Coordinates of C-alpha atoms and ligand atoms in Angstrom, one line a residue:
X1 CA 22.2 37.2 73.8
X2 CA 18.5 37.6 73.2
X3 CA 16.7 34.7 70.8
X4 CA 15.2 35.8 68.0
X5 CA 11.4 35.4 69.0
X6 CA 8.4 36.1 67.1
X7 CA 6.7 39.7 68.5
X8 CA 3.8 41.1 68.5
X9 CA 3.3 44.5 66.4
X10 CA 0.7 46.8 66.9
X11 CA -1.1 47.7 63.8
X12 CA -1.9 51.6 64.6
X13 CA 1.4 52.9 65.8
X14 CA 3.8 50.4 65.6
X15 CA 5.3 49.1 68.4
X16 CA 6.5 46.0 69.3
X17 CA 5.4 43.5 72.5
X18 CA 7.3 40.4 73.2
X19 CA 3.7 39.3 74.2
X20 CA 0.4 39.3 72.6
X21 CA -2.2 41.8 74.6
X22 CA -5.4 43.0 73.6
X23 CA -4.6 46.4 73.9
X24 CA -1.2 48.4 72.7
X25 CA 0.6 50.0 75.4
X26 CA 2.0 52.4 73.4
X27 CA -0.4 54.3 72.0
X28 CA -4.2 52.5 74.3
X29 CA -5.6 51.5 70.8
X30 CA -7.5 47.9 71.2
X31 CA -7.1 44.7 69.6
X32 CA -4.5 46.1 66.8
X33 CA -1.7 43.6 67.9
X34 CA -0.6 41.3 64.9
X35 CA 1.8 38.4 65.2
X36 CA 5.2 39.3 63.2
X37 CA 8.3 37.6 62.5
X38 CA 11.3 39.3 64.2
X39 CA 13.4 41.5 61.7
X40 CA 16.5 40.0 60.3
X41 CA 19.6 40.4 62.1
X42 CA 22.1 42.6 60.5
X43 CA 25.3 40.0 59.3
X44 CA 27.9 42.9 59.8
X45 CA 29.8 43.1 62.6
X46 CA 28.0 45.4 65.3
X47 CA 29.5 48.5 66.3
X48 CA 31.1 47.7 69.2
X49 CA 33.3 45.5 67.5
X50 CA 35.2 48.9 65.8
X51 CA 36.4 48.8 62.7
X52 CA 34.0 51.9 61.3
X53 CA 35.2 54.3 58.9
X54 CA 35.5 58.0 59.9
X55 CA 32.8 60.6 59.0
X56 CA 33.3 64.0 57.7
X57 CA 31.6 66.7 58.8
X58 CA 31.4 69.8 57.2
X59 CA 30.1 73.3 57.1
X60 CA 26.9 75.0 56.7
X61 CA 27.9 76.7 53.4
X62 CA 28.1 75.2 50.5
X63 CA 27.4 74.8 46.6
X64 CA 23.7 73.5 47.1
X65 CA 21.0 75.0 45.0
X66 CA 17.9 75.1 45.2
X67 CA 16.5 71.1 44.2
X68 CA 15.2 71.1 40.1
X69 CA 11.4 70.3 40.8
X70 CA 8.9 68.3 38.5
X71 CA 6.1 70.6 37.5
X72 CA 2.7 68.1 37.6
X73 CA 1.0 70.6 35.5
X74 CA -1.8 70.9 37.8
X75 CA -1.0 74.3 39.9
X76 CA -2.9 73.7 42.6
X77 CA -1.0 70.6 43.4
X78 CA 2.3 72.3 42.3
X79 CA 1.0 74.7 44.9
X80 CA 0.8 72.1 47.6
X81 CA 4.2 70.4 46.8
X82 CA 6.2 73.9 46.6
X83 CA 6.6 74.2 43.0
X84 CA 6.3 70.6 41.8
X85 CA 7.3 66.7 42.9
X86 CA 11.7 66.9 43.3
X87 CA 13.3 64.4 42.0
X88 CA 14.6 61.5 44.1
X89 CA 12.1 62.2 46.8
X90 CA 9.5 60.7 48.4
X91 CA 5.7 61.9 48.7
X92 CA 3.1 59.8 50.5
X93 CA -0.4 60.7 49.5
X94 CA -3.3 60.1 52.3
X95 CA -6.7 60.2 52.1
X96 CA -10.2 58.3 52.4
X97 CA -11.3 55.6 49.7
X98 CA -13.3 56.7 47.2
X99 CA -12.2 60.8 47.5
X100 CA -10.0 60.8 44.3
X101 CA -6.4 60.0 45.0
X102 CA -6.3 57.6 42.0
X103 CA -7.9 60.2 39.9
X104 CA -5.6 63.3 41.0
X105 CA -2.4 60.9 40.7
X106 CA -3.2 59.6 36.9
X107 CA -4.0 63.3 36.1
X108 CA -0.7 64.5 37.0
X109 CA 1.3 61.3 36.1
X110 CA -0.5 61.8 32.3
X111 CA 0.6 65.4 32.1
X112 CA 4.2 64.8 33.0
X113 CA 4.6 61.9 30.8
X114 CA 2.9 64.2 27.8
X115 CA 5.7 66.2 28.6
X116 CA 8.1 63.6 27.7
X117 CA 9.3 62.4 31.0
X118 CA 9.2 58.7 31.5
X119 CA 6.3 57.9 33.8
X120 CA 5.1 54.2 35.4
X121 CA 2.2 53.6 37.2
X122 CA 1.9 50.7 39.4
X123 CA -2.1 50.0 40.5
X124 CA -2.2 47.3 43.1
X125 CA -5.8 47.8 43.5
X126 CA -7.2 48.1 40.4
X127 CA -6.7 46.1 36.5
X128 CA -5.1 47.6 33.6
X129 CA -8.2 47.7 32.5
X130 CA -10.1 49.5 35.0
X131 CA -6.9 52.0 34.5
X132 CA -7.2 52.7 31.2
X133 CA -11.0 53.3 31.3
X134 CA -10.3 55.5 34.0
X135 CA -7.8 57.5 31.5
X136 CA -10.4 57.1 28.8
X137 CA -13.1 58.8 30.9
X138 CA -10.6 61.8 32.1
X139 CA -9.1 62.1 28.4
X140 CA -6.3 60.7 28.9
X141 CA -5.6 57.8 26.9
X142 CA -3.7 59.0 24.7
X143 CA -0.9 60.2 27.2
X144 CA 2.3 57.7 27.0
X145 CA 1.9 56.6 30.4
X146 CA 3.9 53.2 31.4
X147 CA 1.0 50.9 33.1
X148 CA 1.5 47.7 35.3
X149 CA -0.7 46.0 37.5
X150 CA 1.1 44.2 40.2
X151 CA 1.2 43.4 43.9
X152 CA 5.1 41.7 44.4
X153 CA 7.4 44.1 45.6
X154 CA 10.2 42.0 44.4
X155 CA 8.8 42.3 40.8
X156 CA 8.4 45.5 40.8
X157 CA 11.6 46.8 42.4
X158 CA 13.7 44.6 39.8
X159 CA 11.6 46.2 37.2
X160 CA 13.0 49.8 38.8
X161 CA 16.3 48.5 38.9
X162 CA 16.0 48.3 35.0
X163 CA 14.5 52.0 34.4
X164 CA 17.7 54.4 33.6
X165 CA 15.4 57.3 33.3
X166 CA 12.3 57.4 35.0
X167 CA 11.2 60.5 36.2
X168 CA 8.4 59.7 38.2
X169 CA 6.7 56.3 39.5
X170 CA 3.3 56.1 41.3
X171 CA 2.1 53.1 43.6
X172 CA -1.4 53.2 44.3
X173 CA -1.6 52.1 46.8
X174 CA 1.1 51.1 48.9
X175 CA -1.1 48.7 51.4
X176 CA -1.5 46.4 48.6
X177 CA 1.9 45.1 48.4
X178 CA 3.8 42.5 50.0
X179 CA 7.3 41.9 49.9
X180 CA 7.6 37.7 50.6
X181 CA 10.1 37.5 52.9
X182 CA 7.8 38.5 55.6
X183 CA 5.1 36.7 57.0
X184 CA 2.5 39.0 57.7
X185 CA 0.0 39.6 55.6
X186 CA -0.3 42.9 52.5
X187 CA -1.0 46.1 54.6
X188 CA 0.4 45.2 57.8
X189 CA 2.5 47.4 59.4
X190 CA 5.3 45.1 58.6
X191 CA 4.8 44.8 55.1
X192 CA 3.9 48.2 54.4
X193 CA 7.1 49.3 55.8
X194 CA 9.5 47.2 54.3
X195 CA 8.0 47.9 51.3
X196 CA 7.9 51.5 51.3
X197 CA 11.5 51.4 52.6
X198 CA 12.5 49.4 49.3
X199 CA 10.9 51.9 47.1
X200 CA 12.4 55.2 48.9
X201 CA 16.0 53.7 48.5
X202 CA 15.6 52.8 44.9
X203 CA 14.3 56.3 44.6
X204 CA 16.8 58.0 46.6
X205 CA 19.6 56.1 44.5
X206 CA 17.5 55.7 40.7
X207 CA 16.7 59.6 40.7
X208 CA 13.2 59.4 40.2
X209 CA 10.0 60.9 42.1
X210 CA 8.2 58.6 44.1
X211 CA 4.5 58.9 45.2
X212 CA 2.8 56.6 47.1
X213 CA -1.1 56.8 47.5
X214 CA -2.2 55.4 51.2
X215 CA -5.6 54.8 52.8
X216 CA -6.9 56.0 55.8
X217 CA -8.5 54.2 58.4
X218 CA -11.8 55.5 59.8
X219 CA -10.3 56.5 62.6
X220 CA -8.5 59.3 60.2
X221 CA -4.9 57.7 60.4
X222 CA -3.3 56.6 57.7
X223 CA -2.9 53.1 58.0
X224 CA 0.1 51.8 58.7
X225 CA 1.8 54.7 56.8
X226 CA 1.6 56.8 60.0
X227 CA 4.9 54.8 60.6
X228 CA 5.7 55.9 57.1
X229 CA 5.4 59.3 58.0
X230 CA 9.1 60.0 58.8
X231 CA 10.4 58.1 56.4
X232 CA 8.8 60.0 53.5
X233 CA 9.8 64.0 52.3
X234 CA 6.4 65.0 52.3
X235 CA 3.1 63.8 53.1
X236 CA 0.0 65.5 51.6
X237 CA -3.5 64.3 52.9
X238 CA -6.4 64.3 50.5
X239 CA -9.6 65.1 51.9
X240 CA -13.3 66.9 51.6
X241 CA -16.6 65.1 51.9
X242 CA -18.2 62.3 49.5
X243 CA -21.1 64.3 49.5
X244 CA -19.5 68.0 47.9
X245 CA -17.6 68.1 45.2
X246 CA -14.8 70.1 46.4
X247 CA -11.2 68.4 47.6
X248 CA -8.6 70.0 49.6
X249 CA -6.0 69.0 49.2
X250 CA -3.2 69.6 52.1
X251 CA 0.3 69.1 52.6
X252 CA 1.2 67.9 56.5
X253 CA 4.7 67.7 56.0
X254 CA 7.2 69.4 53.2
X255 CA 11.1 69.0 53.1
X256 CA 11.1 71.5 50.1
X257 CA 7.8 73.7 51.1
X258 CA 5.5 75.1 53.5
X259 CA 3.4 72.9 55.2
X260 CA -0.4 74.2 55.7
X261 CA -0.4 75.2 51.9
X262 CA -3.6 74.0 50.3
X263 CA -5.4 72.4 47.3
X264 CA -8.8 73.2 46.3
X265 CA -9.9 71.1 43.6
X266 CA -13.2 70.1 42.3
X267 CA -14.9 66.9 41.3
X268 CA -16.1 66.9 38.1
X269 CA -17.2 63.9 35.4
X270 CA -13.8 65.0 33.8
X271 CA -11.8 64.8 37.0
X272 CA -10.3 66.9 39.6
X273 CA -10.7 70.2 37.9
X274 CA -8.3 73.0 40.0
X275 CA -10.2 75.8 41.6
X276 CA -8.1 79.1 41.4
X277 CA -10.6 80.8 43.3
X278 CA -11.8 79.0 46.3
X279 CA -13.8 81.9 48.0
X280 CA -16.1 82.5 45.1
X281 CA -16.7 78.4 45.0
X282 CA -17.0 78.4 48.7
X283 CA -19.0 81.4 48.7
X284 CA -21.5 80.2 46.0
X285 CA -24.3 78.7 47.8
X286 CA -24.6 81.2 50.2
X287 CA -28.0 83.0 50.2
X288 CA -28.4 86.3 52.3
X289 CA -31.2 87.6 54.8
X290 CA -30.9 83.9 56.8
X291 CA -30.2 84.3 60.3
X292 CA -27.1 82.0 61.4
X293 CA -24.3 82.4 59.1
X294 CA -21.7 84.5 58.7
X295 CA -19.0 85.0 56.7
X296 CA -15.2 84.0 57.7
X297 CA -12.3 85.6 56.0
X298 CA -9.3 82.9 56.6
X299 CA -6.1 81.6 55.5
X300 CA -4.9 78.7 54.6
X301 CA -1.4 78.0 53.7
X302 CA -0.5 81.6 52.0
X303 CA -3.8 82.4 50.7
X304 CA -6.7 83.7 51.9
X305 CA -10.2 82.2 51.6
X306 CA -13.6 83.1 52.6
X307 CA -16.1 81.2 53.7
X308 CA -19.8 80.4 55.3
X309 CA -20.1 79.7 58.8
X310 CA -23.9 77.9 59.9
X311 CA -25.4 77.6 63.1
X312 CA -28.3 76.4 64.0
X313 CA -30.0 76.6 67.6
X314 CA -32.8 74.1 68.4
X315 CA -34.5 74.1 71.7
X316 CA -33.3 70.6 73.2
X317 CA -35.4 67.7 74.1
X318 CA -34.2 67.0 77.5
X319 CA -30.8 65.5 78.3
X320 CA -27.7 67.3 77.8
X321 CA -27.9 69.5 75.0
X322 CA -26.4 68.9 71.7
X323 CA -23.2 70.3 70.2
X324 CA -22.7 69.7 66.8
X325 CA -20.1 70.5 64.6
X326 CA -18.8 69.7 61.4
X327 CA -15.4 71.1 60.0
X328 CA -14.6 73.1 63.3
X329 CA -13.2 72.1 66.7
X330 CA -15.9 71.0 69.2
X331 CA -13.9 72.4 72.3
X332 CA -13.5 76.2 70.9
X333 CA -17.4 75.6 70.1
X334 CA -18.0 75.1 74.0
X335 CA -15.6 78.1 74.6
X336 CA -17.3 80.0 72.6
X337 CA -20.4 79.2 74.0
X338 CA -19.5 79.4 77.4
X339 CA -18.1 83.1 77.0
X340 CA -21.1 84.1 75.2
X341 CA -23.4 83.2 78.0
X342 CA -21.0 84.2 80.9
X343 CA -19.7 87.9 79.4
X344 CA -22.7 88.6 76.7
X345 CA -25.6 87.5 78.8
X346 CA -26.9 85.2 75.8
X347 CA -28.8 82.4 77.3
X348 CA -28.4 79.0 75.0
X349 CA -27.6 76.6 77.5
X350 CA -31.2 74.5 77.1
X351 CA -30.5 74.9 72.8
X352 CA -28.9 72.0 70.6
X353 CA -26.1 73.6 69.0
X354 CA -25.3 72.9 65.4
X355 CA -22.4 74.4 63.5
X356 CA -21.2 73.7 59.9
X357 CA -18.7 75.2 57.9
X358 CA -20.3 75.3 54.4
X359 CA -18.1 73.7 51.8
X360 CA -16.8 70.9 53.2
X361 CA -13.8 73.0 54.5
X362 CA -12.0 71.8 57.7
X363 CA -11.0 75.1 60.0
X364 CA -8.1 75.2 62.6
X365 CA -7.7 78.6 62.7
X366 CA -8.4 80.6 66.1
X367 CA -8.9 83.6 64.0
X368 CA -13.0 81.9 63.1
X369 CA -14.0 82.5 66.5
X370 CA -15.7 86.4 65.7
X371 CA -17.3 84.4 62.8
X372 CA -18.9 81.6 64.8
X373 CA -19.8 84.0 67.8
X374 CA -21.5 86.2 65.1
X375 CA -23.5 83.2 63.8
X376 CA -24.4 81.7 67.1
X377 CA -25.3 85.4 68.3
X378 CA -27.1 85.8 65.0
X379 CA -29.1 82.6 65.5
X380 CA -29.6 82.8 68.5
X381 CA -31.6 86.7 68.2
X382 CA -32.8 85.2 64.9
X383 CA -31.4 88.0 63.2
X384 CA -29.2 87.7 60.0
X385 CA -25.8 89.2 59.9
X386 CA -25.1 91.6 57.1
X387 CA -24.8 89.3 54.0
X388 CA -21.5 92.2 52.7
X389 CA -19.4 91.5 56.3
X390 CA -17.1 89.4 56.6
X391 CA -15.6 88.8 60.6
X392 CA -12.5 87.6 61.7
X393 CA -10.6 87.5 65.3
X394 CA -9.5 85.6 67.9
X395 CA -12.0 85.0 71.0
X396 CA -10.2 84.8 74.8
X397 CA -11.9 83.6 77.6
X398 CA -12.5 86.9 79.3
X399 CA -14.6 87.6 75.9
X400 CA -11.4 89.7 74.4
X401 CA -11.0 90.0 71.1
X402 CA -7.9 89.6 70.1
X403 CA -5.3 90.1 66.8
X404 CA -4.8 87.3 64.3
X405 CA -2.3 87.6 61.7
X406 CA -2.6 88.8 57.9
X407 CA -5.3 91.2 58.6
X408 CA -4.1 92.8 55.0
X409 CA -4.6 89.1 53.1
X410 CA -8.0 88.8 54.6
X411 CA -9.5 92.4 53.9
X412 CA -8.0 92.5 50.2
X413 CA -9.8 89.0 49.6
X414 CA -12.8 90.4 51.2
X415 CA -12.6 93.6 49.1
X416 CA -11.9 91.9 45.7
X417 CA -15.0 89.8 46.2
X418 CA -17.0 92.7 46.8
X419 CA -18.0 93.2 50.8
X420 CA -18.4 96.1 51.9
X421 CA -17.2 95.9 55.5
X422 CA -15.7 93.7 57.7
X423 CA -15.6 93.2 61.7
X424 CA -12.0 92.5 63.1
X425 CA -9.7 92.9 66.4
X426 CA -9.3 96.4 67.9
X427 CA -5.8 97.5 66.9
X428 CA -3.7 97.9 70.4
X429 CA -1.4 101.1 70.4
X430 CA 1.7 98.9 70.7
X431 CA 0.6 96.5 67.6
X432 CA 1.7 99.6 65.1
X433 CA 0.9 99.1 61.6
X434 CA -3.0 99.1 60.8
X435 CA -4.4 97.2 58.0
X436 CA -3.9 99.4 54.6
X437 CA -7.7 101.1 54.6
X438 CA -9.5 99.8 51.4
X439 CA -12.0 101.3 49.3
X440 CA -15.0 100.3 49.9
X441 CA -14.6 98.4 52.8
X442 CA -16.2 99.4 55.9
X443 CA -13.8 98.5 58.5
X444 CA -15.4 97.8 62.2
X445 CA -12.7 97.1 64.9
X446 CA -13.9 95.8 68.5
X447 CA -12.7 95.0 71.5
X448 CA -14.9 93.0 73.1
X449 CA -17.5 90.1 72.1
X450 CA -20.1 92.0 73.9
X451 CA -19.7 95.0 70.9
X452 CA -20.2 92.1 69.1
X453 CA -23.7 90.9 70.0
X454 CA -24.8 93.9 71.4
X455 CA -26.2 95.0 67.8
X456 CA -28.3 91.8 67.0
X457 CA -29.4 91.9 71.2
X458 CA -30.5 95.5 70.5
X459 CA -32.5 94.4 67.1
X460 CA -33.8 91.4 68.6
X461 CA -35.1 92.8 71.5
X462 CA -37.3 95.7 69.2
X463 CA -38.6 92.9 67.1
X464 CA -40.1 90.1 69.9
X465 CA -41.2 93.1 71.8
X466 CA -43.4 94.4 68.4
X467 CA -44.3 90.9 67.8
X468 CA -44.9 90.1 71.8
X469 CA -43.9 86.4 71.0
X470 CA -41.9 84.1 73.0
X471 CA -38.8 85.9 74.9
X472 CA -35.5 86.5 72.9
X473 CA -32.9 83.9 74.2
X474 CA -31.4 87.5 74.7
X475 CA -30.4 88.8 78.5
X476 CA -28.6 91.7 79.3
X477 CA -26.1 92.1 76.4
X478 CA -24.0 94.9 78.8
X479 CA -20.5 95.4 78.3
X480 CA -18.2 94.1 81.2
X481 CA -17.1 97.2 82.7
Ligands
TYD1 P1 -10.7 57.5 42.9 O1 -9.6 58.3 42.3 O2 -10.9 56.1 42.5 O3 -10.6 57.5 44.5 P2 -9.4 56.8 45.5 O4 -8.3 56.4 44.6 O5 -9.1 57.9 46.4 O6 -10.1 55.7 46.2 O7 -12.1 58.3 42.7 C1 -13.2 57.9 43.3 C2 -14.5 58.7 42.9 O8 -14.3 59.8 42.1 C3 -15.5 57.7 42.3 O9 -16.5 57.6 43.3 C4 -15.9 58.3 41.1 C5 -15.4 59.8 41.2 N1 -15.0 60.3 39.9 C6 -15.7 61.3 39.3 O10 -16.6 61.9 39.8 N2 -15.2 61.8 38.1 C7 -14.1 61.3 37.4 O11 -13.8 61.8 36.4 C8 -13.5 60.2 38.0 C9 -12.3 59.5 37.3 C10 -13.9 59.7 39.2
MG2 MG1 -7.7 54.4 44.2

């Protein structure tokens, strides 16, 4: 039988090494290795030693309905969590310091416990006091909240033990506590774990929502919670930039709701104020006639949001060139690029590249790609796009355009924030049902990234010519047969 030895656990992903290394073989990160003691052997006898009892299994059908939920009273976070925190589950809240978890969390907390719930509030990071000026600054204070400042997980899970009806208990954040029958220090994988185990049962078997708020390393994993990840029902990550006001917030995983659902708060001196229409606040910088941007029409979650994408082409100092890009993928940028020099004859190989989606907003989507073509091929001619389009499709490498789903959500947002066309996927025969035609709404369907730059080529090509200045970055802009 093995001895119990002291391992070595790797702070980013978890596993353990019977030897110390300086890099994790698991998951290649460096220098993340901690010394832990081993786990405690389970006293029981094992399971090869018999003596288990029989399980039942049942059928698919049954009496369950649909789990009560715990509105927060903030819909935009109800939004997120599918209707509101369920009882007896467990939701792990991620994000960067400083970007407003504590803020959000005391919000919601204050509104349930106005609403008569029982509500505690755990700050391991911060005093009472710091709390309650907090409150005091969001208006707040008057809410009858149940504040504690402590760090001992065995404190506070005897304190649990004693609630009969709480409804909901926050611990911000979970990194600062330690449970003292381990070794390793507050934050560790180790410690983090345990703890976070402890709370989930006592939630699982007190009734009572659980949230726990979580950091995120700058490498943009939460730390240590990644290995909480699985053990929690939902995970929703908080992000958005310092430097806007705007917050998205987004759920990752959802036992009881979508995933990919979305937040959009803002930051105000009162708090996170919700923002029911994200398209108009994403929208509101935006000034027309600049050559560059271009407006997306995309979904997140359910719901449909418009918003600016920038470029910017700089001719490059030597080197390799330049690419750029904040809140969109840096390989679909190079794709992009790549298909609009080898199928649209646009030359911007010797440019710096820059691309920013305005906002703050982080894309995934496939369906920007006719956006950022149409800014890149905008500033690259040094034409603007028409300020009242908005584009939308999926680029292939052949320069194809190609169908994304919800045409319908996109075009109604676009409509009801008054553009008056839009530039979208050719509709193949076999792909039946078009997009309902809207008034107003100019729709322009193409087939081919080339019937995409070929108008700003066209008007580029008039204008250098009349003002006999340096040549376009524009070649032949044919069509591919
Ligand atoms: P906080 O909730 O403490 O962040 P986290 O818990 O994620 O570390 O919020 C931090 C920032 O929010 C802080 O820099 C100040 C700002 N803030 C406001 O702008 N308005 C407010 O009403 C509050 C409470 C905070
Ligand atoms: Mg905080």
């Amino acid at each position: 039988m093995a001895k119990d030895r002291t391992r070595f656990v790797c702070q980013a992903c978890g596993a353990a090494h019977p030897k110390w290394g300086g890099r994790c073989d698991a998951c290649g990160e460096w220098n993340t290795m901690q010394e832990e003691a081993p786990p405690p052997r389970p006293s029981g006898p094992t399971a090869k030693a018999g003596g288990g009892r029989r399980v039942e299994f049942v059928g698919l059908q049954g009496q369950s309905r649909p789990p009560p939920r715990l509105p927060t009273g903030l819909a935009e976070l109800d939004r997120v969590l599918g209707g509101g925190m369920v009882p007896a589950s467990a939701i792990l809240v991620g994000g960067d310091p400083g970007i407003g978890k504590s803020t959000i969390l005391l919000q919601a907390a204050a509104r349930i416990a106005a609403a008569g719930k029982r509500v505690l509030y755990v700050s391991g990071e911060e005093a009472v006091e710091q709390v309650r000026l907090r409150a005091l600054r969001l208006g707040l204070e008057k809410a009858p909240l149940a504040l504690a400042a402590a760090t001992a997980l065995r404190d506070i899970a005897a304190s649990l033990e004693q609630e009969s009806d709480a409804a909901l208990v926050v611990i911000d954040s979970i990194q600062t506590l330690w449970l003292d029958a381990l070794d390793s220090a507050p934050g560790t994988v180790a410690q983090v774990r345990a703890c976070a185990a402890e709370l989930i049962r006592l939630a699982k078997t007190r009734g009572f929502a659980l949230v726990l708020i979580g950091h995120v390393t700058k490498e943009g994993t939460l730390a240590g919670p990644r290995v909480l990840e699985h053990m929690v029902d939902a995970t929703l990550y908080f992000e958005g930039d310092r430097g806007h006001q705007f917050r998205i917030l987004r759920a990752v995983k959802n036992r009881y709701g979508a995933t990919d659902e979305i937040g959009v708060f803002e930051m105000t001196d009162r708090g996170l104020v919700e923002v029911p229409n994200p398209s108009a606040l994403f929208l509101a910088e935006r000034r027309g006639n600049v050559s560059g941007s271009a407006v997306f029409a995309g979904i997140e979650g359910t719901r449909p949001v418009l918003v600016e994408v920038q470029a910017l082409l700089s001719p490059s100092s030597g080197g390799s060139p330049r690419r750029s890009v904040v809140g969109w993928d840096q390989g679909r940028l190079s794709m992009l690029l790549a298909v609009l020099e080898a199928r649209c004859g646009l030359s911007l190989g010797a440019n710096d590249v820059y691309l920013n989606i305005a906002g703050g907003l982080r894309i995934a989507e496939p369906a920007a790609d006719l956006a950022v073509a149409a800014a890149l091929a905008s500033a690259a001619t040094d034409r603007p796009t028409d300020a009242e389009t908005v584009y939308f499709g999926e680029v292939g490498l052949s320069g194809e355009v190609r169908q994304v789903a919800h045409a319908d959500l996109r075009l109604r947002e676009a409509q009801k924030l008054g553009f008056a066309a839009a530039v979208l996927p050719r509709r193949l025969a076999r792909a039946g049902r078009a997009p309902a035609a809207l008034e107003g709404l100019k729709l322009t369907e193409i087939g081919h990234m080339a019937d995409l730059v070929a108008p700003f080529a066209e008007r580029s090509v008039k204008r250098e010519a009349g003002r006999g200045g340096a040549a376009a970055a524009v070649g032949a802009a044919a069509k591919p047969a």
